[in-house]
XYZ file of C-alpha atoms in Angstrom:
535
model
C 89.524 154.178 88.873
C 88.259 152.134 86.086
C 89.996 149.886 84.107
C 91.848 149.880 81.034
C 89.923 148.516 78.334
C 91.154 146.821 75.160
C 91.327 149.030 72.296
C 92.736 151.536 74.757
C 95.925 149.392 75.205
C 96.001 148.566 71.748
C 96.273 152.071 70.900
C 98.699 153.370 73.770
C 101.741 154.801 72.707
C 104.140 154.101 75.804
C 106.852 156.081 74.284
C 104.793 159.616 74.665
C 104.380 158.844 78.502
C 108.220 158.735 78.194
C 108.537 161.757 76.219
C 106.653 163.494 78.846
C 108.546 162.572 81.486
C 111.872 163.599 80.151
C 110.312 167.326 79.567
C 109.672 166.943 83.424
C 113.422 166.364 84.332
C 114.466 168.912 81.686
C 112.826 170.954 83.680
C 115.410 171.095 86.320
C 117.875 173.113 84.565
C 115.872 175.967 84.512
C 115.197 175.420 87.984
C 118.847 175.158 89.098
C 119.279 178.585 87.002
C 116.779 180.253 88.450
C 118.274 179.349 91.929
C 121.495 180.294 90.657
C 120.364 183.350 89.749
C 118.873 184.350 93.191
C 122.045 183.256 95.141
C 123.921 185.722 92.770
C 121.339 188.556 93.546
C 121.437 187.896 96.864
C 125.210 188.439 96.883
C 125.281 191.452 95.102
C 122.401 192.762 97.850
C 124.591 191.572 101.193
C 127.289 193.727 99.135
C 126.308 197.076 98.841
C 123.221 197.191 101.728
C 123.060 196.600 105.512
C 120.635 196.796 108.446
C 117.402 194.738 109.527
C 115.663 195.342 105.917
C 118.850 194.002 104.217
C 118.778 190.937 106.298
C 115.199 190.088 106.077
C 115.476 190.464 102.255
C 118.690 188.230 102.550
C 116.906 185.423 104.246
C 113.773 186.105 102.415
C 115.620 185.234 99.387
C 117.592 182.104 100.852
C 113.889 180.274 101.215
C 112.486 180.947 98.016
C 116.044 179.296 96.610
C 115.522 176.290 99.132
C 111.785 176.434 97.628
C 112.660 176.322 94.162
C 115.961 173.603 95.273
C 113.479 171.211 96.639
C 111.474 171.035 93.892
C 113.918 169.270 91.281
C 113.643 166.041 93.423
C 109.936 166.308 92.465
C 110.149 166.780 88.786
C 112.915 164.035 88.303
C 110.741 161.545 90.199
C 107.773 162.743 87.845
C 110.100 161.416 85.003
C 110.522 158.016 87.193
C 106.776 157.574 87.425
C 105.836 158.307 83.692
C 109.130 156.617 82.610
C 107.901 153.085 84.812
C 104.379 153.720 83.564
C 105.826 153.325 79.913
C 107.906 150.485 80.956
C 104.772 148.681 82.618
C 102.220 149.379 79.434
C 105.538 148.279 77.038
C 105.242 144.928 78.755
C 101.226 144.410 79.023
C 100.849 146.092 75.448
C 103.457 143.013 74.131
C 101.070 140.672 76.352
C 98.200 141.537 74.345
C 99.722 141.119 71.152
C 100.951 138.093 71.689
C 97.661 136.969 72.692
C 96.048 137.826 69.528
C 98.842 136.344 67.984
C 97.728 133.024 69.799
C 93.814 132.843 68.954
C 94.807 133.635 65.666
C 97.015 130.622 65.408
C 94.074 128.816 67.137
C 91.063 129.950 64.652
C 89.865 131.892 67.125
C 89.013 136.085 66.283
C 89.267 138.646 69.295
C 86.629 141.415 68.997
C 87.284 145.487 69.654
C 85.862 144.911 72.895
C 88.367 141.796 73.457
C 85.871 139.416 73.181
C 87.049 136.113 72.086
C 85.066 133.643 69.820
C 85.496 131.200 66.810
C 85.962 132.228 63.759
C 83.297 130.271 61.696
C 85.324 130.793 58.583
C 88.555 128.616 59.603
C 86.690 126.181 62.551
C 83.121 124.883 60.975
C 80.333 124.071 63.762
C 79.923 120.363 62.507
C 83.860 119.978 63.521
C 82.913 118.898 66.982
C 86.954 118.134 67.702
C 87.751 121.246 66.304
C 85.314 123.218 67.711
C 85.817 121.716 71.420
C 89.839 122.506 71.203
C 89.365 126.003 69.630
C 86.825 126.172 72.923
C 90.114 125.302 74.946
C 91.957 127.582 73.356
C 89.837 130.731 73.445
C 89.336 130.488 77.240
C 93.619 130.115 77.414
C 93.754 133.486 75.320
C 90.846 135.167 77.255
C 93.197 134.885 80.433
C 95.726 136.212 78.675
C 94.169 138.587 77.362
C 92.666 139.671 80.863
C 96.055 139.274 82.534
C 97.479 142.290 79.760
C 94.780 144.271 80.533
C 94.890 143.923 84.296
C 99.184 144.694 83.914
C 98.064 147.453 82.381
C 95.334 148.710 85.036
C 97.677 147.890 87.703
C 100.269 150.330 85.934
C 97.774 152.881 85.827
C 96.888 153.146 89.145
C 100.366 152.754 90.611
C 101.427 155.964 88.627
C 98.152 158.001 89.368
C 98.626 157.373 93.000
C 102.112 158.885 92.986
C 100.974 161.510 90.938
C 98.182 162.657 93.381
C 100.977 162.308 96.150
C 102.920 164.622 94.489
C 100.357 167.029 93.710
C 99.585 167.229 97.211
C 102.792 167.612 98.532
C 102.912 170.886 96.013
C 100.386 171.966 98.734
C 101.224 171.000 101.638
C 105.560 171.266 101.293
C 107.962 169.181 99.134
C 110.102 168.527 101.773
C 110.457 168.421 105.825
C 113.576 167.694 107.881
C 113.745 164.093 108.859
C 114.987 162.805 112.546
C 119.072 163.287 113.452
C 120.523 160.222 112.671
C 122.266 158.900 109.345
C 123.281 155.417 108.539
C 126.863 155.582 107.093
C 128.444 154.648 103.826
C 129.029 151.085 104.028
C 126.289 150.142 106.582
C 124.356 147.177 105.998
C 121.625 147.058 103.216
C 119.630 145.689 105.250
C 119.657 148.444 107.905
C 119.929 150.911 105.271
C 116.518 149.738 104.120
C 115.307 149.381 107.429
C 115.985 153.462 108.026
C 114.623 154.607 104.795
C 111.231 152.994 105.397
C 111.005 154.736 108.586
C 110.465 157.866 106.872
C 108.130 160.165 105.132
C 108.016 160.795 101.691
C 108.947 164.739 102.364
C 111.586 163.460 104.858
C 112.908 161.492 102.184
C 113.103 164.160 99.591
C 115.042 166.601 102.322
C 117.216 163.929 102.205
C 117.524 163.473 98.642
C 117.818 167.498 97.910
C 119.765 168.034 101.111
C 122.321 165.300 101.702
C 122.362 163.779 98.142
C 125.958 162.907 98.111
C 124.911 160.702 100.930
C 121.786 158.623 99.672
C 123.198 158.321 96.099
C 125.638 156.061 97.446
C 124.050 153.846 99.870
C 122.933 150.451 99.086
C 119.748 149.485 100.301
C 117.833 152.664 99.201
C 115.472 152.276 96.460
C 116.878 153.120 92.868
C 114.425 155.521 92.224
C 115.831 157.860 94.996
C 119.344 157.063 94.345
C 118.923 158.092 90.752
C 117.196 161.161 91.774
C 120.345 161.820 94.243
C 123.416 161.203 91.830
C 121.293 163.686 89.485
C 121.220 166.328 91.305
C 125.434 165.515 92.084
C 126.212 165.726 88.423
C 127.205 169.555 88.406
C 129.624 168.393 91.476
C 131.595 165.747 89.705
C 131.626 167.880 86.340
C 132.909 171.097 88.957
C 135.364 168.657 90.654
C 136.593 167.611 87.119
C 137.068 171.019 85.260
C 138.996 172.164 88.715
C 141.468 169.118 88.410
C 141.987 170.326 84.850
C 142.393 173.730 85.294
C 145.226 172.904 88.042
C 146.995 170.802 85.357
C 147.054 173.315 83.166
C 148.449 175.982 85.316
C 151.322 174.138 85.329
C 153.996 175.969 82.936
C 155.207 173.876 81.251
C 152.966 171.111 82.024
C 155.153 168.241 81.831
C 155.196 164.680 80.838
C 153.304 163.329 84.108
C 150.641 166.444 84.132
C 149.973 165.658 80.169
C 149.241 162.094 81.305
C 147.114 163.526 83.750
C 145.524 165.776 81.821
C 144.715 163.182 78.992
C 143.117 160.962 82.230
C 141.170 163.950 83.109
C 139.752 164.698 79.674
C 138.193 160.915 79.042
C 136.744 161.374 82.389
C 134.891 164.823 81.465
C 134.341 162.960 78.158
C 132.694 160.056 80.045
C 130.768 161.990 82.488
C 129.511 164.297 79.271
C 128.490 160.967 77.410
C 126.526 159.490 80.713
C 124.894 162.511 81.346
C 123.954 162.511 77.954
C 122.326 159.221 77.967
C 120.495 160.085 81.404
C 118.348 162.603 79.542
C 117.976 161.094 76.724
C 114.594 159.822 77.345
C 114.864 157.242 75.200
C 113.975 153.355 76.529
C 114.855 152.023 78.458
C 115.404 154.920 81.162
C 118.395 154.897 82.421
C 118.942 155.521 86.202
C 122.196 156.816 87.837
C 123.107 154.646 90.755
C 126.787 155.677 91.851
C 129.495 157.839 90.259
C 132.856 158.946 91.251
C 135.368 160.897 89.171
C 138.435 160.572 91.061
C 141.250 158.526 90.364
C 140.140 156.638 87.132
C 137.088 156.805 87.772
C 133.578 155.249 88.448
C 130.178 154.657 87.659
C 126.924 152.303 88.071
C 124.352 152.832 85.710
C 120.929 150.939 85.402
C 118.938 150.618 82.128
C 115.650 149.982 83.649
C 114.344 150.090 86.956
C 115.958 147.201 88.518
C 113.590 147.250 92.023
C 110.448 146.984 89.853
C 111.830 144.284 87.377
C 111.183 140.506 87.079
C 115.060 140.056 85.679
C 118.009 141.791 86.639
C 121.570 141.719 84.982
C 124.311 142.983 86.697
C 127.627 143.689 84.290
C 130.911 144.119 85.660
C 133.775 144.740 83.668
C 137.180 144.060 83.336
C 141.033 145.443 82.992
C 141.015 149.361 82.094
C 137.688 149.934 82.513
C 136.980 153.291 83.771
C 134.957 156.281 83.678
C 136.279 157.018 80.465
C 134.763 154.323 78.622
C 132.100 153.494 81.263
C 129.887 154.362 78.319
C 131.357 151.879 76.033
C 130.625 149.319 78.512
C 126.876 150.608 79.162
C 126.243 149.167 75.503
C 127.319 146.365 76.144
C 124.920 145.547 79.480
C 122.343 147.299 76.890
C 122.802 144.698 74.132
C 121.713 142.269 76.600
C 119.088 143.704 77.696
C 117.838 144.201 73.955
C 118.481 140.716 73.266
C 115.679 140.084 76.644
C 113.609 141.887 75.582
C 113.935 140.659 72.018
C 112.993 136.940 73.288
C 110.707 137.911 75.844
C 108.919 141.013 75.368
C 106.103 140.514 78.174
C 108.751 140.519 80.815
C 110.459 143.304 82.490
C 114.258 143.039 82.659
C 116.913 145.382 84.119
C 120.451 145.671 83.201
C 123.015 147.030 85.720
C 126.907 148.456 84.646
C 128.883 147.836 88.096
C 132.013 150.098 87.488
C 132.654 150.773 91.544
C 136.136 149.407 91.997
C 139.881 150.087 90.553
C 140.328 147.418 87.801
C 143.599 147.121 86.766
C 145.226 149.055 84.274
C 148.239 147.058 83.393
C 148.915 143.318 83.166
C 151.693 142.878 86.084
C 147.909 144.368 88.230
C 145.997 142.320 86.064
C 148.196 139.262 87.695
C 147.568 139.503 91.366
C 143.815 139.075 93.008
C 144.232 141.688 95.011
C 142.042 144.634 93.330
C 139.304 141.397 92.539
C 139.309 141.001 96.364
C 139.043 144.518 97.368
C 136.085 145.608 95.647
C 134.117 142.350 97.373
C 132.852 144.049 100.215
C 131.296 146.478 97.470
C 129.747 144.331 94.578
C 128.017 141.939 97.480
C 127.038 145.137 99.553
C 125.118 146.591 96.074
C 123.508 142.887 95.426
C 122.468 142.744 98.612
C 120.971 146.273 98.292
C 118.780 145.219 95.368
C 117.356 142.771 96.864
C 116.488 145.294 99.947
C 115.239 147.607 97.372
C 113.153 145.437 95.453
C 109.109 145.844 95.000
C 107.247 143.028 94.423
C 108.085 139.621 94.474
C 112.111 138.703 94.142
C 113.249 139.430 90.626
C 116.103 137.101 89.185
C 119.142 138.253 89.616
C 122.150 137.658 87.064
C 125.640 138.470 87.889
C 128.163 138.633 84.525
C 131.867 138.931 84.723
C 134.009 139.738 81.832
C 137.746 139.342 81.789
C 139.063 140.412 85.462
C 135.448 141.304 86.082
C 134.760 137.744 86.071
C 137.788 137.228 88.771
C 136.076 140.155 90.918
C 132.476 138.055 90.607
C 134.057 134.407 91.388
C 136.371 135.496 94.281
C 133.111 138.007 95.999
C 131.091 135.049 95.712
C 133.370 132.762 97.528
C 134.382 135.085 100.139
C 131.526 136.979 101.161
C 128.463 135.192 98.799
C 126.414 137.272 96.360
C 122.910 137.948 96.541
C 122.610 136.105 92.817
C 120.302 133.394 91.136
C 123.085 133.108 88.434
C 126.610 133.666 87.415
C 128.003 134.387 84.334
C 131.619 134.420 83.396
C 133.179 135.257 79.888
C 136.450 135.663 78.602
C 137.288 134.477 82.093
C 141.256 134.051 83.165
C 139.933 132.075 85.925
C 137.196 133.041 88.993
C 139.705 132.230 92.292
C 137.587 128.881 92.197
C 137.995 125.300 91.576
C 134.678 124.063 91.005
C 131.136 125.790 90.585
C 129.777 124.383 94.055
C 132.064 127.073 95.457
C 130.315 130.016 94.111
C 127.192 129.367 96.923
C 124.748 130.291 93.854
C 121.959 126.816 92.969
C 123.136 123.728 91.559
C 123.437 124.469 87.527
C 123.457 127.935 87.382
C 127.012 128.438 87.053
C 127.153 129.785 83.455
C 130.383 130.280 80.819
C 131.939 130.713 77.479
C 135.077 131.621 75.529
C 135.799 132.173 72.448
C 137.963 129.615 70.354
C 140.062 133.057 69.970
C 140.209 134.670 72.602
C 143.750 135.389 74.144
C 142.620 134.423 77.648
C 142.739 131.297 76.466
C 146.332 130.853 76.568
C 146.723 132.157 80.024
C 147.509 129.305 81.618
C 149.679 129.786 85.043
C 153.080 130.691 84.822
C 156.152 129.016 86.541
C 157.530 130.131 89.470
C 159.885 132.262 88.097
C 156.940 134.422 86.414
C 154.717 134.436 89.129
C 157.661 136.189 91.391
C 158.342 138.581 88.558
C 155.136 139.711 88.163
C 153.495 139.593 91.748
C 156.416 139.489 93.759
C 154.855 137.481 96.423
C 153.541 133.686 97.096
C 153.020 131.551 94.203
C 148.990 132.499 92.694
C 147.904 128.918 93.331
C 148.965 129.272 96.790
C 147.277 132.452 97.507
C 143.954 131.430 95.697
C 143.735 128.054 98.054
C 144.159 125.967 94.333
C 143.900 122.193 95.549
C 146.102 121.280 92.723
C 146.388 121.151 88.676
C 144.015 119.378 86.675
C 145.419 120.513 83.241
C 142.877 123.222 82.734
C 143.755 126.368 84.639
C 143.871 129.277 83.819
C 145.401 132.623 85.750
C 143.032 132.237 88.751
C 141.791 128.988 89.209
C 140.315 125.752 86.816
C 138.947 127.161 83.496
C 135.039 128.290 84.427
C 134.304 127.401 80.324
C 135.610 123.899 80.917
C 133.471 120.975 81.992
C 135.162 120.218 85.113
C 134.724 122.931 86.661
C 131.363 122.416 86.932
C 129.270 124.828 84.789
C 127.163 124.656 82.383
C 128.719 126.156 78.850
C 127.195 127.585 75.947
C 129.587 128.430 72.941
C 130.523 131.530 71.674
C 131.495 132.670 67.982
C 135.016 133.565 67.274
C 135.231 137.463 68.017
C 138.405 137.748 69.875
C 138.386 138.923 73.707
C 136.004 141.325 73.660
C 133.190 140.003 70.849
C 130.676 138.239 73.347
C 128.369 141.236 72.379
C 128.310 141.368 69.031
C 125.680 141.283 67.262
C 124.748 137.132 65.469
C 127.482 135.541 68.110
C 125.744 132.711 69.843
C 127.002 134.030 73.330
C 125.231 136.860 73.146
C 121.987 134.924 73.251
C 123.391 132.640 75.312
C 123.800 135.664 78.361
C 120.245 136.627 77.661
C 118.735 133.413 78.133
C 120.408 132.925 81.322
C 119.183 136.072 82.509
C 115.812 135.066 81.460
C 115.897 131.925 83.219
C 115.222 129.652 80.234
């Protein structure tokens, strides 16, 4: 395969690649009609027609619907490929630029064949200083230069080699039956990993077509197959969902508990609708679907990137009340990070995750215990763990952030079962169920925080015995939480993350409440980006 050249960079347009992969997915709804369509003709035959003829026609038209089933795998991963392949030239076309940007600066002019030379006009010949540091210079941006186009011959190659698999696989079957054996929800990563690799490429789309329900869930296997999983599950959860709400409504009259219900159920349709929405988009960054679960309140991870092919990874996990009904709400926010990376470092390839896969409380007197924080541990280090299983290439850097109780559910994972993080963040924290940074196992100084000089949380300071029995009903908080005494500055759950002592490092936020970290011109917002950047 020959390499990309330079004015063919300069001239790619990476968002066509991604306009062709979304027609690619979009092509599964016709699919899933079409098989819809046979499984209803099928029915209608087994109805009014017996005998061997009737049954050979009958199973005859069960294959071509598992034929035309295992081919939506196919055309979602087509959308992965092109989608990555836009992602990849993104990054190496921003490489270039900036080069040229650089030999500019330097007096130096690039050529249409990426040559690089002096430019007479700005460095004169008889300048022997200037013309030996513009020689430094011009062999600096030549390896950029080369490194932009090589990112982008690399990308290339990587997506025409999956191509060609695919288009042989048309051939030769989409999918085969892998070996008995299943690893089961909540196995380690590790393992997980371990199992997947063991198998083919039609093996693992069986899997994907056959038992999605299974691999969309399990940390450990790769995103891309997870994504293509919890796709194909979407028509489940919205089925699951409208059947809920059609036994609510049966209910005459409905009730003050069933109208409750029923309002729960609608912003869960209405968040499912709005996620779905943004997953065929095909807009950048593509988002991938990573675990959803409409029950109770409701759940959902969402990645806006391709975290196991990206050099920085954000992980997001919200606070109090979040749910599947505003899971979407809380997807902008991990995207306004990940805009703000991209903003300050366009040649690198970042990842933002939303972790909604626990029961955050819903009310204050929940907010008040640690119990919910501690029960979703097993889950948030189970997923980071899973990434870095997952991940191609050389280790990305991975960035956990907790808001509000989400911060609670980061600090007390980390301390009981350790996280599978380069950083932590924590805003709008009441406290991580810590007393000092050196507890969170993550490297000395990158223990990160902020709060707002208005933010409520900032008053939450423990409350006296009295309160704490009120509201939790159990052993005093400080107790529970292993607290080796006051210092003056804690909060709910432990010493103030945002205050010196603790630890941390701090960078200062603009005033914008409790929930403002992500607007738009307040210093924090920078400040998150820059951490997951490293810098």
């Amino acid at each position: 395969m020959s390499s990309v050249g330079y004015r063919q960079l300069w001239a790619v347009d990476p968002d066509g690649w991604r306009v062709a992969g979304a027609a690619w997915a979009g092509l599964t709804g016709p699919v899933d009609r079409r098989v819809d369509g046979l499984r209803t003709s099928g029915g209608r035959l087994r109805g009014g027609w017996s005998g061997p003829a009737a049954t050979a026609a009958d199973t005859r038209l069960a294959g071509l619907r598992d034929e035309l089933a295992s081919i939506a795998p196919a055309l979602i991963e087509v959308d992965q490929v092109l989608a990555e392949l836009a992602g990849r030239l993104t990054v190496a076309k921003a490489r270039l630029v900036d080069a040229v940007a650089r030999a500019d600066a330097a007096g130096l002019l690039v050529d249409r064949s990426g040559g690089v030379r002096v430019d007479p006009a700005r460095v004169r010949p008889s300048d022997r200083a200037g013309t030996t540091a513009a020689g430094v210079a011009a062999d600096g941006v030549a390896a950029a230069l080369r490194a932009a186009l090589d990112g982008a011959t690399a990308a290339d190659r990587v997506a025409a080699d999956r191509l060609d698999e695919l288009a042989r696989a048309a051939g030769t079957g989409w999918a085969s039956p892998p070996p008995p054996g299943r690893p089961a929800f909540g196995t380690a990563p590790a393992l997980v990993g371990a199992w997947w690799s063991g198998l083919t490429p039609a093996q693992r789309r069986w899997l994907v077509g056959r038992e999605s329900a299974l691999v969309g869930r399990l940390d450990g296997v790769p995103v891309a197959a997870r994504d293509q999983a919890n796709r194909l599950q979407l028509d489940v959860w919205r089925t699951e969902l409208l059947a809920e709400r059609r036994r609510l409504l049966s209910r005459v009259p409905p009730g003050p508990l069933a109208s409750i219900r029923l309002r729960g159920v609608a912003g869960r349709l209405a968040g499912l609708e709005a996620l779905a929405g943004r997953l065929t988009a095909g807009g950048a960054p593509r988002a991938y679907l990573l675990g959803l679960d409409p029950a109770g309140e409701g759940r959902a991870v969402v990645a806006l990137g391709d975290p196991d092919h990206a050099d920085r990874v954000l992980t997001y996990v919200p606070g109090m009340t979040a749910g599947l009904d505003d899971a979407p709400g809380e997807l902008g926010r991990a995207a306004r990070v990940l805009e703000r990376c991209t903003a300050l470092a366009p040649g690198e390839r970042s990842a933002a995750v939303l972790w909604l896969d626990y029961d955050a409380p819903d009310q204050l007197a929940e907010a008040a215990s640690a119990g919910q924080a501690r029960d979703a541990g097993p889950a948030l280090h189970r997923f980071q763990e899973g990434l870095r299983i997952s991940h191609d290439g050389p280790p990305a850097r991975q960035t956990v952030l907790g808001h509000s109780y989400g911060s609670l559910v980061v600090g007390v994972t980390a301390r009981e079962h350790g996280l599978a993080a380069d950083a932590l963040v924590f805003v709008g924290s009441p406290g991580v169920g810590a007393s000092h940074a050196t507890e969170l196992g993550v490297p000395p100084g990158q223990v990160w925080a902020s709060s707002a000089p208005d933010d409520v949380i900032r008053a939450a300071r423990p409350p006296d015995e009295l309160g704490r029995r009120a509201l939790l009903g159990a052993a005093p908080l400080a107790g529970v939480l292993g607290w080796p005494g006051r210092t003056g500055h804690e909060l709910w759950f432990g010493h103030d993350p945002a205050d010196p002592g603790f630890g941390g490092r701090v960078f200062p936020s603009g005033r914008g409440r409790h929930t403002g970290y992500w607007e738009a011109g307040n210093p924090a917002l920078d400040g998150m980006a820059r951490v997951v950047l490293g810098w």
